[in-house]
Amino acid sequence: MRKRISTNTRNWKYIPIIIGILMVGIAIKILTENKDDILAIGILTIFIFLLTGLYFVFDKAKSIEFDNEYLFISSKNSDEKISFKNILKIKKTLAEINDRDIWKIYYRDRNNIKKSIRIWPRWNSKYFEEFKNIALKNNNDIEIKS
């Protein structure tokens, strides 16, 4: 049975869209009432571009799951299946969001190319610790840095 260890942020992509639509409505209202308020329109336009960028960041988010033998990385366009034998290192980064650490998993893909992926473990879940233990049990060469 697969267990998801990453936070599901792909659904968050709809929040910037909703806020962007509200900002477009505000910009239209400002334009129809005060045609002289170019500064407000400029600021709203910058925010709309930032929200568009956030949409694409959330849309590219990947889902990371594992079972007893493999790590699965699923995105909108592709799926990868990585054996625990191909995982090289699991390292905690300096970044954190809402007091939850961001981790980086280094691995070799099926073409033997060294890759890495960042993971923001799910809140209030023991699956990430279970993943590290199973990975270490399957591959003693994995380096785990906290």
mmCIF file of C-alpha atoms in Angstrom:
data_model
loop_
_atom_site.group_PDB
_atom_site.id
_atom_site.type_symbol
_atom_site.label_atom_id
_atom_site.label_comp_id
_atom_site.label_asym_id
_atom_site.label_seq_id
_atom_site.Cartn_x
_atom_site.Cartn_y
_atom_site.Cartn_z
ATOM 1 C CA MET A 1 0.000 0.000 0.000
ATOM 2 C CA ARG A 2 1.321 3.433 -0.967
ATOM 3 C CA LYS A 3 1.645 6.096 1.701
ATOM 4 C CA ARG A 4 1.862 9.763 0.772
ATOM 5 C CA ILE A 5 4.613 11.685 2.516
ATOM 6 C CA SER A 6 4.361 15.034 0.725
ATOM 7 C CA THR A 7 1.909 17.790 1.447
ATOM 8 C CA ASN A 8 -0.693 18.101 -1.289
ATOM 9 C CA THR A 9 -0.186 21.645 -2.563
ATOM 10 C CA ARG A 10 -1.565 21.154 -6.090
ATOM 11 C CA ASN A 11 -5.069 22.097 -4.932
ATOM 12 C CA TRP A 12 -3.732 25.399 -3.602
ATOM 13 C CA LYS A 13 -3.397 26.602 -7.206
ATOM 14 C CA TYR A 14 -7.021 27.722 -7.179
ATOM 15 C CA ILE A 15 -6.492 30.298 -4.407
ATOM 16 C CA PRO A 16 -4.331 32.637 -6.576
ATOM 17 C CA ILE A 17 -6.913 32.338 -9.362
ATOM 18 C CA ILE A 18 -9.744 33.426 -7.058
ATOM 19 C CA ILE A 19 -7.713 36.309 -5.601
ATOM 20 C CA GLY A 20 -6.625 37.327 -9.114
ATOM 21 C CA ILE A 21 -10.230 37.446 -10.327
ATOM 22 C CA LEU A 22 -11.147 39.652 -7.353
ATOM 23 C CA MET A 23 -8.224 41.964 -8.135
ATOM 24 C CA VAL A 24 -9.254 42.239 -11.788
ATOM 25 C CA GLY A 25 -12.729 43.215 -10.561
ATOM 26 C CA ILE A 26 -11.216 45.860 -8.281
ATOM 27 C CA ALA A 27 -9.097 47.186 -11.172
ATOM 28 C CA ILE A 28 -12.159 47.433 -13.421
ATOM 29 C CA LYS A 29 -14.073 49.282 -10.690
ATOM 30 C CA ILE A 30 -11.189 51.737 -10.205
ATOM 31 C CA LEU A 31 -10.953 52.331 -13.952
ATOM 32 C CA THR A 32 -14.678 53.022 -14.311
ATOM 33 C CA GLU A 33 -14.843 55.374 -11.287
ATOM 34 C CA ASN A 34 -11.411 57.073 -11.170
ATOM 35 C CA LYS A 35 -9.559 57.185 -14.448
ATOM 36 C CA ASP A 36 -6.712 59.103 -12.763
ATOM 37 C CA ASP A 37 -5.683 56.352 -10.323
ATOM 38 C CA ILE A 38 -2.856 54.851 -12.407
ATOM 39 C CA LEU A 39 -0.783 53.938 -9.315
ATOM 40 C CA ALA A 40 -3.518 51.656 -7.939
ATOM 41 C CA ILE A 41 -3.925 49.983 -11.328
ATOM 42 C CA GLY A 42 -0.147 49.473 -11.557
ATOM 43 C CA ILE A 43 0.029 47.888 -8.103
ATOM 44 C CA LEU A 44 -2.950 45.624 -8.854
ATOM 45 C CA THR A 45 -1.341 44.585 -12.153
ATOM 46 C CA ILE A 46 1.891 43.620 -10.357
ATOM 47 C CA PHE A 47 -0.097 41.543 -7.847
ATOM 48 C CA ILE A 48 -1.974 39.821 -10.665
ATOM 49 C CA PHE A 49 1.346 38.825 -12.280
ATOM 50 C CA LEU A 50 2.628 37.538 -8.920
ATOM 51 C CA LEU A 51 -0.547 35.507 -8.444
ATOM 52 C CA THR A 52 -0.150 34.054 -11.938
ATOM 53 C CA GLY A 53 3.367 32.942 -10.991
ATOM 54 C CA LEU A 54 2.053 31.363 -7.780
ATOM 55 C CA TYR A 55 -0.517 29.448 -9.792
ATOM 56 C CA PHE A 56 2.219 27.870 -11.916
ATOM 57 C CA VAL A 57 4.346 27.051 -8.853
ATOM 58 C CA PHE A 58 1.455 25.208 -7.209
ATOM 59 C CA ASP A 59 0.465 23.554 -10.489
ATOM 60 C CA LYS A 60 3.968 22.056 -10.897
ATOM 61 C CA ALA A 61 3.910 20.532 -7.389
ATOM 62 C CA LYS A 62 4.687 16.841 -7.151
ATOM 63 C CA SER A 63 3.163 14.153 -4.975
ATOM 64 C CA ILE A 64 5.604 11.803 -3.257
ATOM 65 C CA GLU A 65 4.542 8.372 -2.006
ATOM 66 C CA PHE A 66 6.294 5.190 -0.969
ATOM 67 C CA ASP A 67 5.681 1.520 -0.321
ATOM 68 C CA ASN A 68 8.030 -1.164 1.011
ATOM 69 C CA GLU A 69 10.260 -1.184 -2.078
ATOM 70 C CA TYR A 70 9.857 2.036 -4.069
ATOM 71 C CA LEU A 71 9.549 5.789 -3.881
ATOM 72 C CA PHE A 72 6.934 7.198 -6.284
ATOM 73 C CA ILE A 73 7.137 10.769 -7.606
ATOM 74 C CA SER A 74 3.992 11.834 -9.429
ATOM 75 C CA SER A 75 3.482 15.108 -11.218
ATOM 76 C CA LYS A 76 0.900 16.458 -13.595
ATOM 77 C CA ASN A 77 2.709 15.016 -16.625
ATOM 78 C CA SER A 78 4.866 12.134 -15.389
ATOM 79 C CA ASP A 79 5.368 9.390 -12.852
ATOM 80 C CA GLU A 80 8.691 8.082 -11.574
ATOM 81 C CA LYS A 81 9.296 4.887 -9.653
ATOM 82 C CA ILE A 82 12.602 4.861 -7.749
ATOM 83 C CA SER A 83 13.948 1.826 -5.969
ATOM 84 C CA PHE A 84 15.246 2.421 -2.450
ATOM 85 C CA LYS A 85 18.550 1.036 -3.747
ATOM 86 C CA ASN A 86 18.855 4.157 -5.916
ATOM 87 C CA ILE A 87 18.326 6.651 -3.091
ATOM 88 C CA LEU A 88 21.625 8.247 -2.135
ATOM 89 C CA LYS A 89 20.847 10.746 0.618
ATOM 90 C CA ILE A 90 17.964 12.219 2.623
ATOM 91 C CA LYS A 91 18.889 15.628 3.980
ATOM 92 C CA LYS A 92 17.041 18.271 5.975
ATOM 93 C CA THR A 93 17.452 21.719 4.401
ATOM 94 C CA LEU A 94 17.669 25.024 6.248
ATOM 95 C CA ALA A 95 14.241 26.069 4.965
ATOM 96 C CA GLU A 96 11.009 25.492 6.813
ATOM 97 C CA ILE A 97 7.396 26.491 6.362
ATOM 98 C CA ASN A 98 5.079 26.808 9.363
ATOM 99 C CA ASP A 99 7.615 25.076 11.640
ATOM 100 C CA ARG A 100 7.824 22.087 9.284
ATOM 101 C CA ASP A 101 11.184 21.324 7.749
ATOM 102 C CA ILE A 102 11.827 21.004 4.034
ATOM 103 C CA TRP A 103 13.813 17.869 3.151
ATOM 104 C CA LYS A 104 15.764 16.988 0.038
ATOM 105 C CA ILE A 105 15.996 13.452 -1.343
ATOM 106 C CA TYR A 106 18.934 12.666 -3.641
ATOM 107 C CA TYR A 107 18.541 9.681 -5.960
ATOM 108 C CA ARG A 108 19.537 8.160 -9.293
ATOM 109 C CA ASP A 109 16.802 7.788 -11.894
ATOM 110 C CA ARG A 110 16.391 4.859 -14.287
ATOM 111 C CA ASN A 111 19.002 6.430 -16.625
ATOM 112 C CA ASN A 112 21.470 6.568 -13.707
ATOM 113 C CA ILE A 113 21.344 10.387 -13.647
ATOM 114 C CA LYS A 114 21.735 11.925 -10.206
ATOM 115 C CA LYS A 115 18.648 13.969 -9.280
ATOM 116 C CA SER A 116 17.081 15.485 -6.215
ATOM 117 C CA ILE A 117 13.627 16.513 -5.095
ATOM 118 C CA ARG A 118 12.493 18.718 -2.252
ATOM 119 C CA ILE A 119 9.744 17.480 0.003
ATOM 120 C CA TRP A 120 7.561 19.240 2.520
ATOM 121 C CA PRO A 121 6.317 16.356 4.706
ATOM 122 C CA ARG A 122 2.653 16.214 5.603
ATOM 123 C CA TRP A 123 1.554 17.845 8.807
ATOM 124 C CA ASN A 124 0.937 15.532 11.767
ATOM 125 C CA SER A 125 2.017 12.410 9.904
ATOM 126 C CA LYS A 126 4.451 9.707 10.968
ATOM 127 C CA TYR A 127 4.847 8.479 7.378
ATOM 128 C CA PHE A 128 8.018 10.478 6.720
ATOM 129 C CA GLU A 129 9.802 8.854 9.674
ATOM 130 C CA GLU A 130 8.516 5.486 8.491
ATOM 131 C CA PHE A 131 9.829 6.274 4.990
ATOM 132 C CA LYS A 132 13.310 7.066 6.349
ATOM 133 C CA ASN A 133 13.371 3.841 8.378
ATOM 134 C CA ILE A 134 12.236 1.649 5.456
ATOM 135 C CA ALA A 135 14.690 3.376 3.107
ATOM 136 C CA LEU A 136 17.555 2.757 5.528
ATOM 137 C CA LYS A 137 16.460 -0.852 6.033
ATOM 138 C CA ASN A 138 16.452 -1.459 2.251
ATOM 139 C CA ASN A 139 19.680 0.426 1.587
ATOM 140 C CA ASN A 140 22.327 0.724 4.314
ATOM 141 C CA ASP A 141 24.327 3.166 2.173
ATOM 142 C CA ILE A 142 21.728 5.955 2.422
ATOM 143 C CA GLU A 143 23.031 8.977 4.255
ATOM 144 C CA ILE A 144 20.393 10.637 6.425
ATOM 145 C CA LYS A 145 21.259 14.133 7.705
ATOM 146 C CA SER A 146 18.977 15.957 10.112
#
